[in-house]
Coordinates of C-alpha atoms (C1' of nucleotides) and ligand atoms in Angstrom, one line a residue:
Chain G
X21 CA -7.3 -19.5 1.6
X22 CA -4.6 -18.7 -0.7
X23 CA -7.4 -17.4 -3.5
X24 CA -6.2 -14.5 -5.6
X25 CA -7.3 -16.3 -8.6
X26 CA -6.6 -13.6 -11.0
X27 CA -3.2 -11.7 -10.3
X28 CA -3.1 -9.1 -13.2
X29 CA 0.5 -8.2 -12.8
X30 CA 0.1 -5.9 -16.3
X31 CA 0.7 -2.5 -15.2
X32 CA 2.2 -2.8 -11.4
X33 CA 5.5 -1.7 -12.6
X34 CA 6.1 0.5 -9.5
X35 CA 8.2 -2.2 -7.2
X36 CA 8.6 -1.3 -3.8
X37 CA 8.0 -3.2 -0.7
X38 CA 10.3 -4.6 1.9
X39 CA 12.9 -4.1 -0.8
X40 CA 16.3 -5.3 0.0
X41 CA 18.9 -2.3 -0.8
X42 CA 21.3 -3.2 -3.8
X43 CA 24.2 -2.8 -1.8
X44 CA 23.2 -5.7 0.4
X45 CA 22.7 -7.8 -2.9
X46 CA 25.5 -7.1 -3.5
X47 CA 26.9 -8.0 -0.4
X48 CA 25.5 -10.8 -0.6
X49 CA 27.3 -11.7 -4.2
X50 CA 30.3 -10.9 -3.0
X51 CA 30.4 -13.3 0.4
X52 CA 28.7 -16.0 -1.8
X53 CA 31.8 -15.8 -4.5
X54 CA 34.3 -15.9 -1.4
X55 CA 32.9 -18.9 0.1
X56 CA 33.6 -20.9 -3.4
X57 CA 36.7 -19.4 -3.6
X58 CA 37.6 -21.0 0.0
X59 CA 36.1 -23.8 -1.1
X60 CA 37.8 -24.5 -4.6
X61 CA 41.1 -23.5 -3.5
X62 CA 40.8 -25.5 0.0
X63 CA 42.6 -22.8 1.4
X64 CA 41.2 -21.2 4.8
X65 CA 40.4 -18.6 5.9
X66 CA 42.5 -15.2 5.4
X67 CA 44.8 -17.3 2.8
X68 CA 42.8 -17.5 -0.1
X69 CA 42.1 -13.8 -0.6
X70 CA 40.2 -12.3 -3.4
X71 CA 40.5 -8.7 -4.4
X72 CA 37.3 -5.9 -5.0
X73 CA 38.3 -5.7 -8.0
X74 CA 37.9 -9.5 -8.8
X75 CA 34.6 -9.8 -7.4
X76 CA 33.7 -7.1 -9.2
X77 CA 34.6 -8.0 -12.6
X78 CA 33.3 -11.7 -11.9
X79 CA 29.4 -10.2 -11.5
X80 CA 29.7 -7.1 -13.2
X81 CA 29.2 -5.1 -10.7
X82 CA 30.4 -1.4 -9.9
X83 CA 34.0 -2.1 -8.6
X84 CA 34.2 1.4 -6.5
X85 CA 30.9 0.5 -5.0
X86 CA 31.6 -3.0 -4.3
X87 CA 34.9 -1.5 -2.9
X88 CA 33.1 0.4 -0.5
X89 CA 30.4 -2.5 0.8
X90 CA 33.2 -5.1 1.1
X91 CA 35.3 -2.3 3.3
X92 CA 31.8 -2.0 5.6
X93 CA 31.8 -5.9 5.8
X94 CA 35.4 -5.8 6.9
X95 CA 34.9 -2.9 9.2
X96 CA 32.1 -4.9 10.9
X97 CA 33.9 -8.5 11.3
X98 CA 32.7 -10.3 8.6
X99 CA 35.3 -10.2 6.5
X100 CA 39.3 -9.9 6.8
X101 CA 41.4 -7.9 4.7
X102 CA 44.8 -7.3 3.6
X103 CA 45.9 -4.7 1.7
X104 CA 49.0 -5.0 -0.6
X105 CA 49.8 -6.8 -3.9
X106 CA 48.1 -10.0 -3.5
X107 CA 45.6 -9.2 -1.0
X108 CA 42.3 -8.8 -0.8
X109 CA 39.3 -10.1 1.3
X110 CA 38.4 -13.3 3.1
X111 CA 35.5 -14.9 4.7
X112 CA 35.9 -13.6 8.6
X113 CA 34.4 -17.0 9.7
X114 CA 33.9 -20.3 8.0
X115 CA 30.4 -20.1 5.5
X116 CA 28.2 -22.2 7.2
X117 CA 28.7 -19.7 10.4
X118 CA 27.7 -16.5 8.6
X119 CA 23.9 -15.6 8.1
X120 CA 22.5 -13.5 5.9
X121 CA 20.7 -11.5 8.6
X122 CA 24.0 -10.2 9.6
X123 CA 25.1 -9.5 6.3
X124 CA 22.2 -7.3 5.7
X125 CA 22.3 -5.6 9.1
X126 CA 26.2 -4.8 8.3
X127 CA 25.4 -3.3 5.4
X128 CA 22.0 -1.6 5.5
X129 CA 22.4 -0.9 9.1
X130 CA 20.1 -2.5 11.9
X131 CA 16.0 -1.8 11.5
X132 CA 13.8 -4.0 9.6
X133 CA 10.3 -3.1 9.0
X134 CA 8.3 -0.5 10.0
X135 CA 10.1 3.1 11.3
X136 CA 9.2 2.8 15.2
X137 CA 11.3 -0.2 15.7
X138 CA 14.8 0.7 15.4
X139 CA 14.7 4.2 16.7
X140 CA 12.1 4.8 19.2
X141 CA 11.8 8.2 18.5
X142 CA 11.2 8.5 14.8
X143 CA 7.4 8.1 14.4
X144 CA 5.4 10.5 16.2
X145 CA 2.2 8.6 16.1
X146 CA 4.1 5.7 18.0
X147 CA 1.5 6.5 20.7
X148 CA -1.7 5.8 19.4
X149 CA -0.7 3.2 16.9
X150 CA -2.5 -0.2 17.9
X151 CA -0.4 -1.9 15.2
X152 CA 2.8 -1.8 16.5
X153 CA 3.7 -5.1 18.5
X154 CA 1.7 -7.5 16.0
X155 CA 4.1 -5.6 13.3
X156 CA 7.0 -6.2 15.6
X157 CA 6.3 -9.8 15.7
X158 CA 6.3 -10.2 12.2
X159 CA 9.7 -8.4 12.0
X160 CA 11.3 -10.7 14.2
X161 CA 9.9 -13.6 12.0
X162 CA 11.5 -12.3 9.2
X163 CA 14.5 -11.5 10.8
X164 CA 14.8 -15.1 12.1
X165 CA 14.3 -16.7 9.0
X166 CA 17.2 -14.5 7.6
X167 CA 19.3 -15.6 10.2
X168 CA 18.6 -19.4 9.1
X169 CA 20.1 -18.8 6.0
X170 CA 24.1 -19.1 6.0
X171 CA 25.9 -18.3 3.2
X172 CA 27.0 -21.9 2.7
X173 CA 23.3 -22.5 1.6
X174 CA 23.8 -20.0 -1.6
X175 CA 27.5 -21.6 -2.7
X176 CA 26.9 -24.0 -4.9
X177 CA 29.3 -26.8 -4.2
X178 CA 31.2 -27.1 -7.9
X179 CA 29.5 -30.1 -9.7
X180 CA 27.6 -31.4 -7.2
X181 CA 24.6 -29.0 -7.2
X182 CA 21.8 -30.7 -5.1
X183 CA 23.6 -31.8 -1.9
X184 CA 23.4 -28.8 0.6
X185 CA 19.7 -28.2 1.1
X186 CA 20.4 -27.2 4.6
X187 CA 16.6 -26.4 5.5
X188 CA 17.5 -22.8 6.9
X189 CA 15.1 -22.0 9.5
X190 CA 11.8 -23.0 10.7
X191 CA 9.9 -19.4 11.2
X192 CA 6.2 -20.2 12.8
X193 CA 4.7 -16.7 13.8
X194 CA 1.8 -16.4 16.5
X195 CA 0.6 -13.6 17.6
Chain Z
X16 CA 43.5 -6.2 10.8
X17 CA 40.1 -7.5 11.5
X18 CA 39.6 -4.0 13.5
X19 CA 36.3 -3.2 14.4
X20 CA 35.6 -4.7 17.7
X21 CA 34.0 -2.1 18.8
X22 CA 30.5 -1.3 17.1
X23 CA 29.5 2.4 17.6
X24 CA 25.9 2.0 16.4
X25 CA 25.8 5.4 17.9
X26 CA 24.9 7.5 14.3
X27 CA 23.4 4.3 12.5
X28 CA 20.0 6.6 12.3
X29 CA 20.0 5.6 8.2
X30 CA 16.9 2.9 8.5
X31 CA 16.6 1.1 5.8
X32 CA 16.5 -2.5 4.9
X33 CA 13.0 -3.9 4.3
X34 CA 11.3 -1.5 5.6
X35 CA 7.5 -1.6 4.8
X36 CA 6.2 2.0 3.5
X37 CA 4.5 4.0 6.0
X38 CA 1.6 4.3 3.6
X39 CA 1.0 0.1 3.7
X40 CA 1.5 0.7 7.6
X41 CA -1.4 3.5 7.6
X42 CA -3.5 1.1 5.8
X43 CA -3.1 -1.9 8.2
X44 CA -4.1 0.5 10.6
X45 CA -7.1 1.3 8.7
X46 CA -8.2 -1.9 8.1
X47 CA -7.8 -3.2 11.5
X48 CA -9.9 -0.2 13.0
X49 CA -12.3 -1.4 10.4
X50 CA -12.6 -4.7 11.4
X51 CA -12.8 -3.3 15.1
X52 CA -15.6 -1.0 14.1
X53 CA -17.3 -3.8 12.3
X54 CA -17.3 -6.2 15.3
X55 CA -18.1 -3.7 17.2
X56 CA -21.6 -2.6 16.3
X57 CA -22.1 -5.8 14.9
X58 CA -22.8 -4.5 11.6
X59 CA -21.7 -6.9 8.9
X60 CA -20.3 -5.7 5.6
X61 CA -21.3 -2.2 4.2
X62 CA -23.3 -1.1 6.7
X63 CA -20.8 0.3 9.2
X64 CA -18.9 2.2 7.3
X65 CA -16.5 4.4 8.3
X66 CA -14.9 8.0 6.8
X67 CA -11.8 8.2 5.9
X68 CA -11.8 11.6 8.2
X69 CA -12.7 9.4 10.8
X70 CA -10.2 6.8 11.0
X71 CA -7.2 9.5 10.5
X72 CA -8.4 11.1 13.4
X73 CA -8.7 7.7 15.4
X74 CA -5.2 7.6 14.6
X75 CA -3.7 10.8 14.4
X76 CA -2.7 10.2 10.9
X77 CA -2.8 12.9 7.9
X78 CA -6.3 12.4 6.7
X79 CA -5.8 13.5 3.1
X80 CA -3.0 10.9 2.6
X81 CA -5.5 8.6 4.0
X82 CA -7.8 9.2 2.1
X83 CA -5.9 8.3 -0.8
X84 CA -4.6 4.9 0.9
X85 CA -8.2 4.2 1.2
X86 CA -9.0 4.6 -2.5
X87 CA -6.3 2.4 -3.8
X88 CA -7.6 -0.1 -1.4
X89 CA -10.6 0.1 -2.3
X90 CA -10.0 0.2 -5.8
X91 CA -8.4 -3.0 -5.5
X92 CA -11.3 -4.6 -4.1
X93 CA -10.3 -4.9 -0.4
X94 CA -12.7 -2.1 0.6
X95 CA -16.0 -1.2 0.0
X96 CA -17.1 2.5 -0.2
X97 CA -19.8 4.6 -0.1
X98 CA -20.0 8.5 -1.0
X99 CA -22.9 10.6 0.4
X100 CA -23.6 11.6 4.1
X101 CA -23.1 8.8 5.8
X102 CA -20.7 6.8 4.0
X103 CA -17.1 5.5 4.1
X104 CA -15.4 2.5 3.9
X105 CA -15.7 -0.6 4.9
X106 CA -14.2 -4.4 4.7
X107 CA -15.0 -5.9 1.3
X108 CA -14.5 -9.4 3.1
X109 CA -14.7 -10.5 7.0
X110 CA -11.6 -9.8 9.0
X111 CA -9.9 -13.6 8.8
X112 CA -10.1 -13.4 5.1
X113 CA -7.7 -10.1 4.4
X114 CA -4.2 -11.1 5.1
X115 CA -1.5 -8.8 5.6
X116 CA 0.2 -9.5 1.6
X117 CA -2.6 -8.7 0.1
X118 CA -3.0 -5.4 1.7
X119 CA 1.0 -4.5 1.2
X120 CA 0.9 -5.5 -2.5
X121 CA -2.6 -4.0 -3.1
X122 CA -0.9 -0.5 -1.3
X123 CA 2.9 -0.5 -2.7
X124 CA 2.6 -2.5 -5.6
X125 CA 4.0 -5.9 -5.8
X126 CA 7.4 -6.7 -5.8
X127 CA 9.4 -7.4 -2.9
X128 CA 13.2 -8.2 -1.9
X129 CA 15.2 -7.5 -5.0
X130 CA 14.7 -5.7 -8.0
X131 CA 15.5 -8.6 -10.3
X132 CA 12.3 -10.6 -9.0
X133 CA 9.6 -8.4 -10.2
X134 CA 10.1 -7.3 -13.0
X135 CA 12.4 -9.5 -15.1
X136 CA 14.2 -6.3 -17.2
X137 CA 14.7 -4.2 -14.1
X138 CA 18.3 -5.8 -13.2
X139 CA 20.8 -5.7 -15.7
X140 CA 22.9 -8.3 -14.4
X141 CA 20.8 -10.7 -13.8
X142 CA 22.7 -13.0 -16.2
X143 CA 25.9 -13.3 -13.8
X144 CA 23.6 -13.1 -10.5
X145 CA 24.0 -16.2 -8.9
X146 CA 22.6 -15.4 -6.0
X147 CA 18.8 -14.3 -7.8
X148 CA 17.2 -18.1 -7.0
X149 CA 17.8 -18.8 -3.2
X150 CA 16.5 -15.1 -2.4
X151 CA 14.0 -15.8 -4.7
X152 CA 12.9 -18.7 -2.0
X153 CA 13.4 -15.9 0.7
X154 CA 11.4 -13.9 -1.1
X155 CA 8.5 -16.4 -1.0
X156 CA 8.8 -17.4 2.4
X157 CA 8.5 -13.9 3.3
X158 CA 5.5 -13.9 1.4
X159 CA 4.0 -16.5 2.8
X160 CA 4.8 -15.4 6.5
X161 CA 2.7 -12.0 5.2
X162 CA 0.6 -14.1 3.6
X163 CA -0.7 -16.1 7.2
X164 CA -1.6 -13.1 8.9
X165 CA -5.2 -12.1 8.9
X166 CA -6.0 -8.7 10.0
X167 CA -8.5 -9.8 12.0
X168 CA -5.5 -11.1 14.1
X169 CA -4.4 -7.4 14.3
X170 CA -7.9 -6.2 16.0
X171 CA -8.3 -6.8 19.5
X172 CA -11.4 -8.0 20.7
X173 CA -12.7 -5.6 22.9
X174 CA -11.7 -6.8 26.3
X175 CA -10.9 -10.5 26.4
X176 CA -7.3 -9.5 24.7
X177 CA -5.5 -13.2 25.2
X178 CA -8.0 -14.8 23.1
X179 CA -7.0 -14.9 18.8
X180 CA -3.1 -16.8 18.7
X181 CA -4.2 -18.1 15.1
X182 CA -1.0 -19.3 14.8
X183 CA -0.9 -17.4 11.6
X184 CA 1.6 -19.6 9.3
X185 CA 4.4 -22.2 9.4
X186 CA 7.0 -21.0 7.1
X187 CA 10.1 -23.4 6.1
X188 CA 12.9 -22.4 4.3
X189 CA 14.6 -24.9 2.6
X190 CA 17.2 -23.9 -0.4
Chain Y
dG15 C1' -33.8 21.2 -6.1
dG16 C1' -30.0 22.5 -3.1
dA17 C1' -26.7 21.9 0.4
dA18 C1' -23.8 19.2 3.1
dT19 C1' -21.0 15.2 3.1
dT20 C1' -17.9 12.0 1.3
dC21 C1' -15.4 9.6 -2.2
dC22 C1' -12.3 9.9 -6.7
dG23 C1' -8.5 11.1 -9.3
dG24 C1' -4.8 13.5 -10.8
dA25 C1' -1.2 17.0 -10.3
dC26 C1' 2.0 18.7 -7.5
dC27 C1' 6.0 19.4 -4.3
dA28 C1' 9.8 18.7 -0.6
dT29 C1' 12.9 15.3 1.5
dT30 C1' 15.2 11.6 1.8
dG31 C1' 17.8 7.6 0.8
dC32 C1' 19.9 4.9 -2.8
dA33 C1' 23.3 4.0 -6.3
dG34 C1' 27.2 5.3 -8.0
dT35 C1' 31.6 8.2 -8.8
dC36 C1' 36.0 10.4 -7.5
dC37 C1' 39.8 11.5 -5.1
dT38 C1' 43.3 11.3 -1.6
dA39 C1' 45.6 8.7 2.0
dA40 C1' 47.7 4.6 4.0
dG41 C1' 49.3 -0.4 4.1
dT42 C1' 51.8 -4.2 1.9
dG43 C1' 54.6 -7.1 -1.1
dT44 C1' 58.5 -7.4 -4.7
Chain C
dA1 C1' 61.1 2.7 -5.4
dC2 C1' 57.0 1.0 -7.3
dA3 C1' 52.9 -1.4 -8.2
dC4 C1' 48.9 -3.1 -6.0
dT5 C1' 45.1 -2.9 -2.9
dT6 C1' 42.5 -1.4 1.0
dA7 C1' 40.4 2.8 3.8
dG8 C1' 37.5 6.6 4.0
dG9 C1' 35.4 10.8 2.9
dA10 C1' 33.0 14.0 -0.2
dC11 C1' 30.1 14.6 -3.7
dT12 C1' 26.3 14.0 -7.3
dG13 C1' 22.0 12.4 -9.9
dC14 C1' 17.9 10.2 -9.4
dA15 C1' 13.9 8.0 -8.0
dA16 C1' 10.7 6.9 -4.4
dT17 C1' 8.4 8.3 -0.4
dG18 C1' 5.5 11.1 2.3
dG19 C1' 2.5 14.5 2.0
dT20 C1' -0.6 18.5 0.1
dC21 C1' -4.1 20.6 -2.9
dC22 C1' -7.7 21.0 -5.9
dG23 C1' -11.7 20.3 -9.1
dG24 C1' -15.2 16.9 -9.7
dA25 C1' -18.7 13.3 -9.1
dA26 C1' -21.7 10.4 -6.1
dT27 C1' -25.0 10.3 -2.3
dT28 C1' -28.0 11.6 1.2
dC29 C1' -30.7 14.8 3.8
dC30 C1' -33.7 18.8 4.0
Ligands
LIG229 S1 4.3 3.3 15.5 FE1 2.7 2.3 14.2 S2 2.5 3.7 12.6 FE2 4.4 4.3 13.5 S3 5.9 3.2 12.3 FE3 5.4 1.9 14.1 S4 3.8 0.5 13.3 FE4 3.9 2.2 11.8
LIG230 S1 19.7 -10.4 -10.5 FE1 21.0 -10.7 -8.7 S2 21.9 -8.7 -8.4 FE2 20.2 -8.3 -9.7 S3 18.6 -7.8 -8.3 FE3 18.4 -10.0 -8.6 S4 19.5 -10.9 -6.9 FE4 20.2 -8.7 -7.0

DNA sequence: GGAATTCCGGACCATTGCAGTCCTAAGTGT
DNA sequence: ACACTTAGGACTGCAATGGTCCGGAATTCC
């Protein structure tokens, strides 16, 4: 099918929809810009460190808030740190073992989609509603096809740009 | 450091993270009892139609909100309605030919994933982003995954439950 | 024609979560 | 000692969400 012919985007300026917070952009940014660093400066691991501030000032982002994801991200394993003069953050694990899925859920907490799923308790319709496994489904599609995306996939490797091309996941959804 | 190790998802209550509004949840509902009601008593089209009043109390959701749900729905051509005594609402098109996007977008507007994608001034930094393309590819494979599901996939038929498994789409992510 | 029914549209409000700031520790290297 | 950097909490402004209310217009039934 695939019809929608027309599209008239004029005057839907309202944007909402499984909207990804900033903070997990972010995030995102931020582990993206450590894996090149890794990469450029062949050092591993917790060597090649790069300061909040740094990242921060590379993609113009808030530094305190940056500050405060990148802690998260430490605090849940994905990261190292090291305080002191030249420290700073590290990739936890090598970039082609962290997904974005994890990223996400470290940031934004866990939950996906609709509000039954995470907590059982939050809606109080949960009983009635015929919609809820079809909708669970789809959340776990998503989530898997997040989870075929490692970080590796958004570092561009210096001058080569094609190369990677890692075909993330393959998500099929039955329900 | 690398502390952590230890989780304490005990207060992570914050849900968030692609979460799909409860008003685009209310309509799925909708439109699935619809598409019941319509296979149901057979009726084709605008003749079983259905109040709003109705469906919110088949559902135990706050009619007046509903209500409006339904008018945005309908005003975007997904439903039909009818005023007077015995009218309502009712599928504009069969059940397999309303997928789950076009009921999202047609309830929360379009976007999706980041702010940047939409609309192009929203996100101020899109200059240093490097990150904005390969989500961008998320974005569309999420899209698409929404995209495959038909909400006639949602109803049940009325006791043969196994049956449907339309294998709704076959999404590959490839940055 | 009138009354009941149902949709339409906008205005309105309370809560919540997000984005962002600030400030005070506490580690760490020179 | 001192500069640098992470750690963590408290706090604020704002926008979106979830939800309500009301006056009006269409339609059907009597
Ligand atoms: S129980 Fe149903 S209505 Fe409630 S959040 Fe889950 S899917 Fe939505
Ligand atoms: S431009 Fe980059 S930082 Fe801004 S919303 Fe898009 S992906 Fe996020």
């Amino acid at each position: 099918m695939v019809r929608n012919s027309r599209w008239d985007f004029r005057f839907l300026a309202t944007e909402t929809m499984l909207r990804l917070t900033k903070k997990a952009d972010y995030g995102l940014m931020a582990l993206k810009y450590l894996a090149e660093q890794a990469l450029a400066t062949g050092k591993t691991g917790a060597a090649s460190a790069q300061s909040a501030k740094d990242i921060a000032e590379a993609y113009h982002i808030p530094p305190q808030l940056l500050a405060k994801i990148l802690q998260t991200l430490a605090r849940q394993g994905l990261l190292v740190s090291h305080a002191g003069t030249h420290g700073g953050y590290a990739l936890a694990r090598p970039a082609t073992e962290i997904n974005a899925f994890e990223v996400i859920r470290a940031i934004d907490g866990p939950l996906f989609i609709t509000s039954c799923i995470t907590i059982h308790g939050t809606c109080d319709l949960a009983g009635h509603c015929t919609i809820k496994e079809p909708l669970r489904k789809v959340n776990d599609s998503i989530k898997d096809l997040l989870a075929g995306i490692v970080i590796a996939d958004l570092a561009e490797t210096p001058d080569h740009e094609p190369s990677v091309t890692l075909a993330g996941g393959l998500v099929s959804i039955a329900l």
